[in-house]
Each structure stands twice: as structure tokens, then as C-alpha cells.
Coordinates of C-alpha atoms in Angstrom, one line a residue:
M56 CA 106.1 2.2 218.1
I57 CA 106.0 5.7 216.7
W58 CA 102.2 6.0 216.6
A59 CA 102.1 5.3 220.3
R60 CA 104.8 7.9 221.2
T61 CA 104.5 11.6 221.8
T62 CA 107.1 14.2 221.2
R63 CA 108.5 16.3 224.0
L64 CA 106.3 19.2 222.7
A65 CA 103.2 17.1 222.7
A66 CA 104.0 15.7 226.1
L67 CA 104.6 19.2 227.5
T68 CA 101.4 20.7 226.1
A69 CA 99.4 17.7 227.4
A70 CA 100.9 18.2 230.9
L71 CA 99.9 21.9 230.8
G72 CA 96.5 21.1 229.4
I73 CA 97.2 22.8 226.1
V74 CA 95.9 21.4 222.8
L75 CA 98.5 20.9 220.1
A76 CA 96.6 22.2 217.1
V77 CA 97.1 22.7 213.4
G78 CA 95.0 24.9 211.1
A79 CA 93.7 27.4 213.7
N80 CA 95.0 29.9 216.2
A81 CA 93.9 33.1 217.9
D82 CA 94.8 35.3 215.0
T83 CA 93.4 33.5 212.0
K84 CA 90.1 31.7 211.3
P85 CA 90.2 27.9 211.0
T86 CA 91.3 26.6 207.6
L87 CA 90.3 23.4 205.8
G88 CA 88.6 21.2 208.5
G89 CA 89.4 23.5 211.4
K90 CA 91.4 22.7 214.5
L91 CA 93.4 19.4 214.3
E92 CA 94.3 17.9 217.7
L93 CA 97.5 15.8 217.6
A94 CA 99.5 13.8 220.0
D95 CA 102.4 13.8 217.6
E96 CA 103.6 14.8 214.2
G97 CA 106.9 14.4 212.4
S98 CA 108.8 12.7 209.6
F99 CA 111.6 10.1 209.1
F100 CA 113.2 8.0 206.4
V101 CA 113.3 4.2 206.1
N102 CA 115.2 1.7 204.0
G103 CA 118.1 3.9 202.8
K104 CA 121.5 2.4 202.0
S105 CA 124.9 3.8 201.5
V106 CA 126.5 3.3 198.0
K107 CA 129.6 4.7 196.3
S108 CA 129.0 7.2 193.6
D109 CA 131.7 7.9 191.1
Y110 CA 129.7 10.7 189.6
P111 CA 128.0 12.7 192.5
G112 CA 128.1 15.8 190.3
A113 CA 129.6 19.3 190.5
S114 CA 128.9 22.6 192.1
A115 CA 129.5 26.1 190.7
A116 CA 131.7 27.0 193.7
T117 CA 133.9 23.9 193.9
G118 CA 133.7 22.2 190.6
P119 CA 133.5 18.4 190.1
A120 CA 133.0 16.4 193.3
A121 CA 135.3 13.5 194.1
P122 CA 133.8 10.0 194.3
G123 CA 132.2 9.2 197.6
N124 CA 129.3 7.6 199.5
I125 CA 125.7 8.7 199.1
I126 CA 122.4 7.4 200.4
V127 CA 119.8 5.9 198.0
N128 CA 116.6 3.9 198.1
Q129 CA 115.3 5.8 201.2
M130 CA 111.6 6.6 201.5
Y131 CA 110.3 9.7 203.2
V132 CA 107.4 9.3 205.7
H133 CA 105.3 12.0 207.2
Y134 CA 103.2 11.0 210.2
R135 CA 100.3 12.5 212.2
I136 CA 99.0 10.8 215.3
P137 CA 95.6 12.0 216.6
A138 CA 95.2 13.1 220.2
A139 CA 92.6 10.4 220.7
V140 CA 93.5 7.2 218.7
K141 CA 90.2 5.5 217.7
G142 CA 91.2 3.6 214.5
V143 CA 93.9 1.5 212.9
P144 CA 97.0 3.2 211.5
L145 CA 96.8 4.0 207.8
V146 CA 99.7 4.2 205.3
L147 CA 98.9 6.3 202.2
V148 CA 100.8 5.6 199.0
H149 CA 100.6 7.8 195.9
G150 CA 100.8 6.9 192.2
S151 CA 102.8 7.8 189.1
N152 CA 104.0 11.4 188.7
H153 CA 102.8 12.2 192.2
T154 CA 104.1 12.5 195.7
G155 CA 102.5 12.3 199.1
M156 CA 100.8 15.7 198.3
T157 CA 98.2 13.5 196.6
Y158 CA 96.5 13.1 200.0
E159 CA 97.2 16.5 201.4
T160 CA 95.3 19.8 200.8
T161 CA 93.3 19.5 197.5
P162 CA 94.2 21.8 194.6
D163 CA 91.3 24.1 195.3
G164 CA 92.1 24.4 199.0
R165 CA 89.9 21.8 200.7
E166 CA 90.9 19.2 203.3
G167 CA 92.6 16.1 201.9
W168 CA 92.4 12.5 203.1
A169 CA 95.6 12.7 205.1
T170 CA 94.2 15.0 207.8
W171 CA 90.6 13.9 207.5
F172 CA 91.4 10.3 208.5
V173 CA 93.4 11.7 211.4
R174 CA 90.3 13.6 212.5
Q175 CA 88.5 10.3 212.6
G176 CA 91.1 8.9 215.0
H177 CA 93.5 7.1 212.6
P178 CA 97.3 7.5 212.9
V179 CA 98.2 8.4 209.3
Y180 CA 101.6 7.9 207.5
V181 CA 102.0 9.6 204.1
V182 CA 104.9 8.5 202.0
D183 CA 106.9 9.6 198.9
H184 CA 107.9 6.7 196.7
A185 CA 111.6 5.8 197.1
G186 CA 113.5 7.8 194.4
R187 CA 110.8 10.5 194.1
G188 CA 109.8 13.8 195.8
R189 CA 111.2 14.2 199.3
S190 CA 112.7 10.8 199.2
G191 CA 115.3 12.0 196.7
F192 CA 116.8 10.2 193.7
N193 CA 120.3 9.0 192.6
P194 CA 121.9 11.6 190.3
T195 CA 124.8 9.2 189.4
P196 CA 123.4 7.7 186.2
V197 CA 122.6 11.1 184.9
N198 CA 125.9 12.7 185.9
A199 CA 127.8 9.7 184.4
V200 CA 126.4 10.4 181.0
R201 CA 127.2 14.1 181.3
D202 CA 130.8 13.5 182.4
G203 CA 131.5 10.8 179.7
G204 CA 131.4 7.8 182.0
A205 CA 128.3 6.1 180.5
D206 CA 126.6 5.7 177.1
P207 CA 123.9 8.4 176.6
K208 CA 121.5 5.6 175.7
A209 CA 121.9 4.4 179.3
M210 CA 120.5 7.6 180.8
P211 CA 117.2 6.8 182.6
T212 CA 114.0 8.3 181.3
L213 CA 112.3 10.8 183.6
F214 CA 108.7 10.5 182.6
L215 CA 106.2 13.3 183.3
G216 CA 102.7 13.0 181.9
T217 CA 101.3 15.9 179.9
L218 CA 98.0 17.7 180.5
D219 CA 96.6 16.3 177.3
R220 CA 97.4 12.7 178.4
A221 CA 96.3 13.2 182.0
W222 CA 93.0 14.6 180.8
W223 CA 91.7 11.3 179.5
N224 CA 93.9 9.0 181.5
F225 CA 92.7 10.5 184.8
R226 CA 89.2 10.7 183.4
F227 CA 88.6 14.5 183.5
G228 CA 86.9 14.0 180.2
P229 CA 86.8 11.9 177.0
E230 CA 89.3 14.2 175.3
Y231 CA 91.1 17.4 176.1
P232 CA 89.7 19.9 177.0
K233 CA 86.1 18.5 177.1
P234 CA 85.1 17.5 180.7
F235 CA 82.6 14.8 181.6
P236 CA 79.2 16.4 182.5
N237 CA 79.1 15.3 186.1
L238 CA 82.9 15.6 186.8
Q239 CA 83.7 16.2 190.5
F240 CA 87.4 17.2 189.9
P241 CA 88.0 20.9 190.6
L242 CA 89.0 22.0 187.1
E243 CA 89.1 25.6 188.3
A244 CA 92.2 24.7 190.2
L245 CA 93.8 22.7 187.4
E246 CA 97.1 24.7 187.5
Q247 CA 97.5 24.0 191.2
Y248 CA 97.1 20.3 190.5
L249 CA 99.6 20.3 187.6
A250 CA 102.1 22.2 189.7
Q251 CA 102.3 19.2 192.1
L252 CA 103.2 16.7 189.5
V253 CA 106.9 15.5 189.4
P254 CA 108.9 13.1 187.1
N255 CA 109.2 9.5 188.0
S256 CA 112.8 9.9 189.1
E257 CA 112.9 6.5 190.8
T258 CA 114.1 5.3 187.4
T259 CA 117.6 6.4 188.6
L260 CA 117.5 3.5 191.2
E261 CA 118.2 -0.1 190.6
G262 CA 115.0 -2.1 190.9
V263 CA 112.7 0.9 190.5
G264 CA 109.4 -0.1 192.1
N265 CA 110.9 -2.8 194.2
N266 CA 112.6 -0.1 196.3
T267 CA 109.3 1.4 197.3
V268 CA 107.9 -2.1 198.1
G269 CA 110.9 -2.8 200.3
A270 CA 110.6 0.5 202.0
L271 CA 106.9 0.0 202.7
A272 CA 107.8 -3.4 204.2
A273 CA 110.4 -1.7 206.4
L274 CA 107.9 1.0 207.4
L275 CA 105.5 -1.7 208.7
D276 CA 108.4 -3.4 210.5
K277 CA 109.0 0.0 212.2
I278 CA 105.5 1.1 213.1
G279 CA 103.6 -2.2 213.4
P280 CA 100.6 -3.6 211.5
A281 CA 98.6 -1.0 209.5
V282 CA 96.0 -0.7 206.7
V283 CA 97.8 0.2 203.5
M284 CA 96.1 2.4 200.9
V285 CA 97.6 2.5 197.4
H286 CA 96.7 4.5 194.3
S287 CA 97.1 3.9 190.6
Q288 CA 100.8 2.9 189.8
S289 CA 101.3 1.7 193.4
G290 CA 98.4 -0.7 193.2
V291 CA 100.8 -3.6 192.2
Y292 CA 103.2 -2.4 194.9
G293 CA 100.4 -3.0 197.5
L294 CA 100.0 -6.5 196.3
D295 CA 103.8 -7.1 196.7
V296 CA 103.7 -5.6 200.2
V297 CA 101.0 -8.1 201.2
R298 CA 103.1 -10.9 199.7
R299 CA 106.0 -9.8 201.8
R300 CA 104.2 -8.9 205.0
P301 CA 100.8 -10.6 205.1
N302 CA 100.8 -10.5 208.9
S303 CA 101.6 -6.7 209.0
V304 CA 99.0 -5.5 206.5
R305 CA 95.6 -5.2 208.3
A306 CA 93.9 -4.5 205.0
L307 CA 94.7 -3.4 201.4
I308 CA 92.8 -0.5 199.9
S309 CA 93.5 -0.1 196.2
I310 CA 92.2 3.2 194.7
E311 CA 92.0 2.3 191.0
G312 CA 95.3 0.5 191.3
G313 CA 96.5 -2.3 189.1
C314 CA 95.8 -6.0 189.9
E315 CA 97.4 -7.5 186.8
T316 CA 99.9 -9.5 188.8
F317 CA 97.3 -11.0 191.2
T318 CA 97.2 -14.8 191.1
Q319 CA 95.1 -17.6 192.7
D320 CA 98.1 -18.5 194.8
D321 CA 98.0 -14.9 196.2
A322 CA 94.4 -15.3 197.1
K323 CA 95.0 -18.6 198.9
K324 CA 98.2 -17.6 200.8
S325 CA 98.9 -13.9 201.1
F326 CA 95.2 -12.6 201.1
A327 CA 93.7 -15.4 203.2
K328 CA 93.5 -13.0 206.2
V329 CA 94.1 -9.6 204.5
P330 CA 90.8 -7.9 203.5
F331 CA 91.0 -6.3 200.1
V332 CA 89.0 -3.6 198.4
S333 CA 89.4 -2.2 194.9
V334 CA 87.7 1.2 194.5
W335 CA 86.6 2.6 191.1
G336 CA 84.8 5.8 190.0
D337 CA 82.7 6.9 187.1
N338 CA 83.7 6.4 183.5
S339 CA 86.2 3.7 184.2
I340 CA 84.2 1.4 181.9
G341 CA 85.5 1.9 178.4
A342 CA 88.2 4.3 179.5
K343 CA 91.3 4.2 177.3
G344 CA 94.7 4.1 178.8
V345 CA 96.2 2.3 181.7
N346 CA 93.4 3.2 184.0
G347 CA 90.7 1.8 181.8
D348 CA 88.9 -1.5 181.2
K349 CA 91.9 -3.9 181.5
R350 CA 93.0 -2.7 184.9
R351 CA 89.5 -2.6 186.3
T352 CA 88.6 -6.0 184.9
A353 CA 91.8 -7.5 186.5
C354 CA 90.7 -6.1 189.9
Q355 CA 87.3 -7.5 189.6
E356 CA 88.8 -10.9 188.9
A357 CA 91.2 -10.5 191.9
T358 CA 88.3 -9.8 194.3
K359 CA 86.5 -12.9 193.0
L360 CA 89.6 -15.0 193.6
V361 CA 90.0 -13.7 197.1
N362 CA 86.4 -14.5 198.0
A363 CA 86.5 -17.9 196.3
S364 CA 89.5 -18.8 198.5
G365 CA 87.7 -17.9 201.7
G366 CA 89.1 -14.3 202.0
R367 CA 87.3 -11.0 202.1
G368 CA 87.4 -9.2 198.8
T369 CA 85.3 -6.2 197.8
F370 CA 84.9 -4.5 194.4
L371 CA 83.6 -1.0 195.2
L372 CA 82.1 0.8 192.2
L373 CA 81.3 4.2 193.6
P374 CA 78.3 5.0 191.3
E375 CA 76.6 1.8 192.5
A376 CA 77.2 3.1 196.1
G377 CA 75.4 6.4 195.2
I378 CA 78.6 8.4 194.8
A379 CA 78.9 9.8 191.2
G380 CA 81.2 11.9 189.1
N381 CA 84.6 10.8 190.4
S382 CA 87.8 11.1 188.4
H383 CA 90.9 8.9 188.8
M384 CA 92.1 11.5 191.4
M385 CA 89.1 10.9 193.6
M386 CA 91.0 12.0 196.8
M387 CA 91.0 15.5 195.3
D388 CA 87.5 15.6 193.9
K389 CA 84.8 17.9 195.3
N390 CA 83.1 14.9 197.0
N391 CA 86.4 13.5 198.2
L392 CA 85.3 13.3 201.9
Q393 CA 82.2 11.4 200.9
V394 CA 84.4 8.9 199.2
A395 CA 86.7 8.8 202.2
D396 CA 83.8 8.2 204.5
R397 CA 82.7 5.2 202.4
I398 CA 86.2 3.8 202.6
R399 CA 86.3 4.4 206.4
T400 CA 83.0 2.4 206.7
W401 CA 84.6 -0.5 204.9
I402 CA 87.6 -0.4 207.2
A403 CA 85.3 -0.4 210.2
E404 CA 83.4 -3.4 208.8
Q405 CA 86.5 -5.4 207.8
V406 CA 89.3 -4.6 210.2
K407 CA 88.6 -5.6 213.8

């Protein structure tokens, strides 16, 4: 398993009594959370497949490319393994218009959940959805329209949310540009946040979200059982991963993710031994948009179904736990580590 291995560099430094550190050295002061001691760090891809593309595109130097094989459906995975493993592995999955950057350094330069959980002893795997970010996408359906091989109406939509829409949908405030009075999101770094958003280019793949679900299942097959954390759009992907790999998901943590597809049959079968927590922040009551009442209510019902079937379901409303002011992007909020610590406590209680 990858989390149990060390790279040649890590093994060499361990043999020499040297610490493999990230974020600090002799010439610069520590950044973010300071020195980070790792046994291993790296990246890989899972679930890619080779397909023939009749429209791979063209380059300025050589002109139109001849048909040939390309790789699609792959999912990029970046992993960090702490020097001292003290917790279960975590797989962190982002939401719509985002990439794995969701869990990295916050827009205002503070430590994100990816490295914080490593500091607590958890091997952490951060992914980019299949078809998005570093996972790449399939240019064929776009190029086919350009080159006359497909109806323009068949061109996939590459959705990218606007600031005006994100403002209320991600609950920075009731309407743009008015913020909520207790908002924890670092609005002073709003441009840095907006710069990390990308289009949902997985629409160029067949099956769209199913590719990410399949890739997550393949990742668990590769690394072994792990806790899976999903956010927003990927909430329903997390449910599907549990359905496919109930023995490989140690627990499912849904950060304001959807539960609309959850059924009583799921509760009895897939979630019988998989602890589930749905985490929600301030102003999610009465919020308009896809992250509002309907999604939250569905998750409340899902946790009830899990518990009624003998499983372990938790609906965690942060204000009721004494943590206030959080937006939909709580992993970036100014109190993000307080939220992470509450989630880690839940993991310790539920995952043995």
C-alpha cells in the first residue's frame, strides 16, 4: 500500500537521521503550520482508459493532428504520508468548480485541511475530479464541433459560477456584495479564492460524475480502506462510493454535500457499518440555491435513516457545537482548523 511505503528520498533521510520537512528551512521562517514531517509525498493517477480520438486537435506548428489514442477518465491523486502515522487514511474530495486546491493553503495564506490532518497523523490523499483540474479532460467533443464533425448543439457546457452567484450560494452573504455579520470567510482574499475556480470540464466525458465515483473506488482498491470526505457536489458521489465499496470506506464525512439520492435500502445495506456525518454551517437554514434548505433537510433525513437501521449517523450543525460564522467553504474560513478539529474528534469517536 502506498501509505505504508516510503520513497527512496524518505528512506535515505531516515537512515541518515534527517527530517524530510516541508514549509521550513534554514533560510526562511516557518510558513503556515511550520515544519511538516513526512515519510512520503507524491502523486499518481487512477482509472484512466485509452480511447480513440478522431479530433485530438491541432497545434500551431504542425496543424491538425491525425486520429489516435488518448487517455481519459483518469483521476489525479496527491498524497502525503506523515512520519508518524497515528490516524486512519483520509481521501479529500472537492466540489463543483473547484479542484483539490479546496483543501490546500487558504486564500489568505493559512494552513488548509490537507496538511493539518497530516500533522495529526493521518495519511491524506487529495484528488481532482476525473475530467477536471490536473486530471485533465477530453477535448474531442469540443474539437469535433470546431472541425465540423459534430452538431454545435452537442458541444458540452463548461459551467463556471459567477461571483454574484457564488456569493449567496456559498453563503458569504444574503446578496452580493453584502456579507453576513459574523462571516468567517476571508473576504479580503476574495480574488485569490476566485482565481482557483475552474469550469466543470468533466462534462466532456461520458458518464460525467460516474467517472469520479469509479476513480474513487479504484483509489480505495489501490490504497486500502480509508475515510472519505466529500464536499458540496461530491456529496452524492460519496454515497455512490459507499454503495460500491462499503467494506473500503471506513467512514463518510459530507461537508454540506447532497443526500438527495439516499434511500432506506442504503441505510440498511451500504451504511450498516459505515459511520456517516453530515456537517453544516451558519445560515444554511432558509438559504436559497442548491446548498440551502432542500439539501440540508435531505441530509437530516439520511442520518435518521442510518440510525433507525442500526447504523451510526450524525447531523453536525456547527453553531449548535459552538462554532459560528461558517460559509459553504468552511475549509477556507478563518476558523477552519476549529472545524477540522471537531471533525477529527468525530473520526476518533466513530472509526476504531
